mmCIF file of C-alpha atoms in Angstrom:
data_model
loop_
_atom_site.group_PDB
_atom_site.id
_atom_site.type_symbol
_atom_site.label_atom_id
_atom_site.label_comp_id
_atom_site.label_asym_id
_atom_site.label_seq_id
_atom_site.Cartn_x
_atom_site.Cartn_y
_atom_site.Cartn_z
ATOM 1 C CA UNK B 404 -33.097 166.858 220.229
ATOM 2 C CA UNK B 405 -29.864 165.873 221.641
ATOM 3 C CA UNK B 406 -26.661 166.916 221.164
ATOM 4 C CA UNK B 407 -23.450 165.627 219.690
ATOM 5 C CA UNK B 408 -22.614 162.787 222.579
ATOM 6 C CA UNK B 409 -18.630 161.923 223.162
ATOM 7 C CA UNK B 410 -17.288 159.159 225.734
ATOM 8 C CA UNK B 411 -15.788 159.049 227.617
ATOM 9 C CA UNK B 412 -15.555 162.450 229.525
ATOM 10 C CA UNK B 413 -12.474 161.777 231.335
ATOM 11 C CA UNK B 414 -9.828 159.415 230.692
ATOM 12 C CA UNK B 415 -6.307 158.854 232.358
ATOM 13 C CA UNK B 416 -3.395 156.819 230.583
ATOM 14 C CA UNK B 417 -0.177 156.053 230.974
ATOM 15 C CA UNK B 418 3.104 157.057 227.845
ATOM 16 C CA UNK B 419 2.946 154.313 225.937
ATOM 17 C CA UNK B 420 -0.635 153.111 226.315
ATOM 18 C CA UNK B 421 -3.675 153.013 223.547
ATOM 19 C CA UNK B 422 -6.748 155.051 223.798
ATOM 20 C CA UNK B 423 -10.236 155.128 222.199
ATOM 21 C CA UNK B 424 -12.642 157.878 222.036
ATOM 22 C CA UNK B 425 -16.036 157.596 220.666
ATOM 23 C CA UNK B 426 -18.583 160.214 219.719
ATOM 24 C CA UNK B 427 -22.180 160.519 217.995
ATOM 25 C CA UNK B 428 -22.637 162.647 216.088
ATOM 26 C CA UNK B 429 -26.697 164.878 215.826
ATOM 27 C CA UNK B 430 -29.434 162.735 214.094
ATOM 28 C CA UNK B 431 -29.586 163.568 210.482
ATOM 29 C CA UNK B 432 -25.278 164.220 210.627
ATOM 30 C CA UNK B 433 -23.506 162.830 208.393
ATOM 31 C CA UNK B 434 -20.613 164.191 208.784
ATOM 32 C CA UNK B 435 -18.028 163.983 211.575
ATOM 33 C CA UNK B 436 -14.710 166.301 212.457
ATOM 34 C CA UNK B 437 -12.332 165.362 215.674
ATOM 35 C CA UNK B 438 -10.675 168.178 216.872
ATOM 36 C CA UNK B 439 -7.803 168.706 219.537
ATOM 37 C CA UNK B 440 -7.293 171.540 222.130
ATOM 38 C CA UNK B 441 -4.745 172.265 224.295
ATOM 39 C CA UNK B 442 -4.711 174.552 227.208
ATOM 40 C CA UNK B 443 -5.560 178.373 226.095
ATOM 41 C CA UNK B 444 -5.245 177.657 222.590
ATOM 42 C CA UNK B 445 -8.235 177.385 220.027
ATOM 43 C CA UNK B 446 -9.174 173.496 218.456
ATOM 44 C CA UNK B 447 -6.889 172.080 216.045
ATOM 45 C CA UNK B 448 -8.214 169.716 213.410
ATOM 46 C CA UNK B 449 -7.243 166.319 213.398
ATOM 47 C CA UNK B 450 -9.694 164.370 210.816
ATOM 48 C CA UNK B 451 -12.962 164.633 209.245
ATOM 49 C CA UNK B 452 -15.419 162.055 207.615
ATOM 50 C CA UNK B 453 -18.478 161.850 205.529
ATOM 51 C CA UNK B 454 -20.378 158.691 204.380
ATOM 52 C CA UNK B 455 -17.724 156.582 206.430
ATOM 53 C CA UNK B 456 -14.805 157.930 204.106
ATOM 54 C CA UNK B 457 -11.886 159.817 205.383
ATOM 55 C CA UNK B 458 -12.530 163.276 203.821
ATOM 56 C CA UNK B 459 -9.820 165.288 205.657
ATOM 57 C CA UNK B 460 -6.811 165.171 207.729
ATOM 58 C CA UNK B 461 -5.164 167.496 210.028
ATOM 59 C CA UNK B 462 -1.031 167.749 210.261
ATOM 60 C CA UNK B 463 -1.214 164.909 213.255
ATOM 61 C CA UNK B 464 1.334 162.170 213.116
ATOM 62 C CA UNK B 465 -0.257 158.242 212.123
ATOM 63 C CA UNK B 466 -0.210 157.302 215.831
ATOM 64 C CA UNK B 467 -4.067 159.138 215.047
ATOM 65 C CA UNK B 468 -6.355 157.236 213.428
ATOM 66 C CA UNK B 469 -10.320 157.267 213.125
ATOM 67 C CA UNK B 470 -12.912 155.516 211.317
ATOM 68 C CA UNK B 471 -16.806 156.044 211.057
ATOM 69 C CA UNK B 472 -19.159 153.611 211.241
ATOM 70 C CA UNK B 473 -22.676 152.791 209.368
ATOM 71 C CA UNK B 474 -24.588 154.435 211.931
ATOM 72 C CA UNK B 475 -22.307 157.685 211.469
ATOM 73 C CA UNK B 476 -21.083 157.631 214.864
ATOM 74 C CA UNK B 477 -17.160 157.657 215.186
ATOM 75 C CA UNK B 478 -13.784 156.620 217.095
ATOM 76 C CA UNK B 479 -10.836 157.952 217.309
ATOM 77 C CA UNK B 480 -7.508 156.396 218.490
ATOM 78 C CA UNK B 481 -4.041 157.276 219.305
ATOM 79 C CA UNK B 482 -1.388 155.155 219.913
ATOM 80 C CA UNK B 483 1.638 155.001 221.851
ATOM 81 C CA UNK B 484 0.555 157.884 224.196
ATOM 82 C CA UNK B 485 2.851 160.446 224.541
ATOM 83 C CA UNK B 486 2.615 163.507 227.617
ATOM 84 C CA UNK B 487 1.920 166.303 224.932
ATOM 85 C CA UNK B 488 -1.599 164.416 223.771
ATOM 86 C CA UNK B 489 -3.058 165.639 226.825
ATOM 87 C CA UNK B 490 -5.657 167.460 225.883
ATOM 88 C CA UNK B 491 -9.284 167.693 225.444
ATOM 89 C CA UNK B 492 -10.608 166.334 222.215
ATOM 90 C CA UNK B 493 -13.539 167.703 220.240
ATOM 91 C CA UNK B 494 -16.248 166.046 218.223
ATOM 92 C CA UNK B 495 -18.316 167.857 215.626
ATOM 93 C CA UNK B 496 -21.050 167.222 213.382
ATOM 94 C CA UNK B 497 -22.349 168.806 210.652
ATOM 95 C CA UNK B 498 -25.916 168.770 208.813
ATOM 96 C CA UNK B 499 -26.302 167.341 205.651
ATOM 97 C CA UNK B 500 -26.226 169.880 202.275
ATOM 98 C CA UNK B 501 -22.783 170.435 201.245
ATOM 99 C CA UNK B 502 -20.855 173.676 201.471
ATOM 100 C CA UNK B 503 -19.733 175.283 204.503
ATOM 101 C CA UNK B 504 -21.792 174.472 207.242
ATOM 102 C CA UNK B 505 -21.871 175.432 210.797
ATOM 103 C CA UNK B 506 -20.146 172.330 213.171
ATOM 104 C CA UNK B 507 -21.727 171.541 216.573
ATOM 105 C CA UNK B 508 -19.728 170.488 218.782
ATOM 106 C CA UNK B 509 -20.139 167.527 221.978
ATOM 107 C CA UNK B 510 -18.955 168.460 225.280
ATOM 108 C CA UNK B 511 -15.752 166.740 224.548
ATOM 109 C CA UNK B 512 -13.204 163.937 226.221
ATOM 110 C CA UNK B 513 -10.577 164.973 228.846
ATOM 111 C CA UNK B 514 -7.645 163.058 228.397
ATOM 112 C CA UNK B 515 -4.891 162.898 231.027
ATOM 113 C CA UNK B 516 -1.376 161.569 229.995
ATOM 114 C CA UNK B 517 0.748 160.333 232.717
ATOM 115 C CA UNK A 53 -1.232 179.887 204.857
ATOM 116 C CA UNK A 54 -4.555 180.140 207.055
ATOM 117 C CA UNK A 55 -4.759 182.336 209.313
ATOM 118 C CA UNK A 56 -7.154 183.696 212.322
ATOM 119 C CA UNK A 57 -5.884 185.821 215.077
ATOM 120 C CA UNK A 58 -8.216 187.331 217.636
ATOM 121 C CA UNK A 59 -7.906 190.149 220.003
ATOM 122 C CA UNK A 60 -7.738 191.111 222.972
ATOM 123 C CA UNK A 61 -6.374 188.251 224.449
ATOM 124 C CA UNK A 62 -8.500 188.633 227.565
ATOM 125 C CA UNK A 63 -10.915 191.728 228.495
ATOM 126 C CA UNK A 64 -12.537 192.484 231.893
ATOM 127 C CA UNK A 65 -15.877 194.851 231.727
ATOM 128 C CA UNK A 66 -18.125 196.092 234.073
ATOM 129 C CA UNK A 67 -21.580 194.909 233.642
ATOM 130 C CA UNK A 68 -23.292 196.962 231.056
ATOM 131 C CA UNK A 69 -19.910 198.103 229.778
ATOM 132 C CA UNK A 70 -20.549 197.284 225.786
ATOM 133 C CA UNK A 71 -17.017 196.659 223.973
ATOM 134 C CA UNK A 72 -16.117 194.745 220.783
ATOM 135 C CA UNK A 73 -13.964 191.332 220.272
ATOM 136 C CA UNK A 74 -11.874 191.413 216.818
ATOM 137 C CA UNK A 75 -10.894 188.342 214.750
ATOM 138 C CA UNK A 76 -8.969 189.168 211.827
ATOM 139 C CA UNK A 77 -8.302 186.245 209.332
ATOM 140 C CA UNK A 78 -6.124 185.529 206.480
ATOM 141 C CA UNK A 79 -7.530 182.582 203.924
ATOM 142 C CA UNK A 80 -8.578 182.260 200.540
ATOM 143 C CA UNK A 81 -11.698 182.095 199.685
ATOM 144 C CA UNK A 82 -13.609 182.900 202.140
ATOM 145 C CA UNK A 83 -16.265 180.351 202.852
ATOM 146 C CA UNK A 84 -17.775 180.873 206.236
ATOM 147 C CA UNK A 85 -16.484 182.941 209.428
ATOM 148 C CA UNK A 86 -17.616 181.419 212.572
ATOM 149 C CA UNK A 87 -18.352 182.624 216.114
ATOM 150 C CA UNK A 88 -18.080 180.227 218.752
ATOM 151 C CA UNK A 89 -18.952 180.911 223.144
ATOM 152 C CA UNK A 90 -16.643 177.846 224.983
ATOM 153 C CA UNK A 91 -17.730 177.817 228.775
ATOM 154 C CA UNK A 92 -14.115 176.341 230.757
ATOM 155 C CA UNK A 93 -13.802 172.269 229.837
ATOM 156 C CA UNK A 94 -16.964 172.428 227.988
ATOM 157 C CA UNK A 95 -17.218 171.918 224.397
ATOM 158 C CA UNK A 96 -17.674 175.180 221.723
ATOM 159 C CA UNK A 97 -21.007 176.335 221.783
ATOM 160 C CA UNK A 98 -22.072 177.898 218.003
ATOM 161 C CA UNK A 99 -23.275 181.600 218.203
ATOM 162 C CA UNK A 100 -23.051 182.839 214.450
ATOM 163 C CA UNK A 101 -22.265 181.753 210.946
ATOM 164 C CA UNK A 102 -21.081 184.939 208.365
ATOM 165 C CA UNK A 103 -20.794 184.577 204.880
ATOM 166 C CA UNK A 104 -20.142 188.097 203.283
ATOM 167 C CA UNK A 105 -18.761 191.246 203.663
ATOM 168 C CA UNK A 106 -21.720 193.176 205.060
ATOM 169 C CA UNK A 107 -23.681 190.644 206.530
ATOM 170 C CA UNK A 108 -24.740 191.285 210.425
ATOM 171 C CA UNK A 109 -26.187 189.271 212.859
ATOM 172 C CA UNK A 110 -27.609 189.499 216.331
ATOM 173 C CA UNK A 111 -28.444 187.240 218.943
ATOM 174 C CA UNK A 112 -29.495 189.256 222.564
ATOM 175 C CA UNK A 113 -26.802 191.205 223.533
ATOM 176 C CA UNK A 114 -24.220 189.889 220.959
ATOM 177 C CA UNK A 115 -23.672 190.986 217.339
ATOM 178 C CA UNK A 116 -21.183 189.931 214.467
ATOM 179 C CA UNK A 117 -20.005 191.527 212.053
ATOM 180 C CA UNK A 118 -17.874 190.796 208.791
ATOM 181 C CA UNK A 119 -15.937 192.696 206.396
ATOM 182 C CA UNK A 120 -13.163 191.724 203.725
ATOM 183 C CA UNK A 121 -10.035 191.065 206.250
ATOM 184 C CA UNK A 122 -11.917 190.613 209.832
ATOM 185 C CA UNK A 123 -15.245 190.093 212.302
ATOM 186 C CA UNK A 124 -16.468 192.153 215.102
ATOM 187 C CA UNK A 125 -17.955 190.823 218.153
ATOM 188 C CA UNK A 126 -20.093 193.291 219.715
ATOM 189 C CA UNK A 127 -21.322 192.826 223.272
ATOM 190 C CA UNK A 128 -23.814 195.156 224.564
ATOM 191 C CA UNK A 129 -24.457 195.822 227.777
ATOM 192 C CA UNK A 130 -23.098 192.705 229.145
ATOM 193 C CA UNK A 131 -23.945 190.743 231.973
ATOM 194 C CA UNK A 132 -21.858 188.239 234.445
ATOM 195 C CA UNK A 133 -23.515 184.819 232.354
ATOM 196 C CA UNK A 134 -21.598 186.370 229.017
ATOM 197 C CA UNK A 135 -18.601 185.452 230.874
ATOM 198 C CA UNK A 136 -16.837 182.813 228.607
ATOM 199 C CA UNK A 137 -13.683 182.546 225.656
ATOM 200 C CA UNK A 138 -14.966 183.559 222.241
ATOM 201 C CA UNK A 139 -13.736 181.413 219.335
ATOM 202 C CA UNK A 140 -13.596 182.925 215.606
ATOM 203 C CA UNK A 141 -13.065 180.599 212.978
ATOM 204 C CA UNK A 142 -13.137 180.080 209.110
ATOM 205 C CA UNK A 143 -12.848 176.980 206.985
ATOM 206 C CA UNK A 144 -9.278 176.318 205.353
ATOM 207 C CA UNK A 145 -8.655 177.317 201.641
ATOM 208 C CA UNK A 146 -5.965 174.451 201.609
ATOM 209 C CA UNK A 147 -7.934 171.666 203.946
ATOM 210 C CA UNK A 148 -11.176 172.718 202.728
ATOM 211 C CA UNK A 149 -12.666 170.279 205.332
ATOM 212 C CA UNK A 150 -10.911 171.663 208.284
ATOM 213 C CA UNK A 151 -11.955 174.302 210.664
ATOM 214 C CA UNK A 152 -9.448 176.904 211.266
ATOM 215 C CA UNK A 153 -9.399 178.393 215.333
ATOM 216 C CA UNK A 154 -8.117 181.728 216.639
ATOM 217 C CA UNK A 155 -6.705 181.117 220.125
ATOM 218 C CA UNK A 156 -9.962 182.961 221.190
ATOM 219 C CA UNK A 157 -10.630 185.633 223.672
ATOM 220 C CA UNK A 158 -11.313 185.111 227.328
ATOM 221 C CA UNK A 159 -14.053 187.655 228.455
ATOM 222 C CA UNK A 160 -14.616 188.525 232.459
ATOM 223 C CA UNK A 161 -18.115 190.099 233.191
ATOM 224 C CA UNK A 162 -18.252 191.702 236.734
ATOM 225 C CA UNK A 163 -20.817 193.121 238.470
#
């Protein structure tokens, strides 16, 4: 079966700019996290969602945003790109069931700010 | 506030030199501890889920452990492929939806 899928997997931008990053999550998932991770630290959470509704949200400023769509897949976006979002950002799923489940996570999205 | 700090930092072994990775965590209500392997720009791979004090569990030459105020890593006999950094982390008491990360520890297998 395959995997949580993200796009892209690298991505260059300028301060200032707009960015989009897209992920699906495992078939049956209907729940999606985005998570951010700096160099040598551990992921921070930036959102979650379930059922397209915004069920959690990380201490990020409103330049993040994300949405879920019907299918379950998800974007996230940032705007006005500052240096300090470079980073590479996580997607996670997690099966269906309630409580605290195990997230599996995609291969993730490299973004460069110049 | 939530907490999860893991030690060593980094560790270099010998291959077939067992040793143990520590993630000690500070939340309330506990509802999962989680063991992640993250290969360099790759995403977190998932290794083991813990739920109670007590409860072990193995997976070849790797096995967690929990008790009421940390996790164990144990790595037996390890070989240059277990080479990797070794997330712990536990879901938030206050953002009950949000996974909470140690910074990890970076493990160096050489033969």
């Amino acid at each position: 079966d395959a995997g949580v899928t993200q796009s892209p997997t690298h991505l260059i931008k300028t301060r200032g700019q707009h960015v989009t990053l897209r992920c699906s999550p495992i078939s049956g998932h209907k729940s999606v996290s985005w998570y951010q991770q700096v160099l040598g630290q551990g992921p921070q959470f930036i959102f979650q969602y379930y059922e397209k509704e915004e069920r959690g949200r990380g201490n990020f400023p409103d330049r993040f945003s994300a949405r879920q769509f019907p299918n379950y897949s998800s974007e996230l976006n940032v705007n006005a790109l500052l240096l300090g979002d470079s980073a590479l950002y996580l997607c996670a799923s997690s099966p269906p069931g309630g409580g605290a489940r195990e997230q599996f996570f995609g291969p993730g999205t490299r973004l460069t700010v110049l | 506030e939530d907490q999860v700090t893991q030690s060593p930092e980094a560790l270099r072994l010998q291959e077939g030199e067992s040793s143990s990775l520590n993630c000690s965590y500070t939340v309330s209500g506990l509802r999962g501890l989680f063991w992640y392997r993250q290969d360099p720009g790759k995403g977190p791979e998932f290794l083991f889920t813990l739920y109670s004090a007590g409860e072990e569990k193995e997976k070849e030459r790797l096995k967690a452990t929990l008790t009421k105020k940390e996790s164990f890593l144990h790595i037996t006999a390890p070989k240059p492929e277990d080479s990797a950094t070794y997330l712990c982390a536990v879901y938030s008491g206050e953002a009950g939806t949000a996974l909470i990360f140690g910074k990890g520890t970076t493990l160096s297998v050489s033969s």
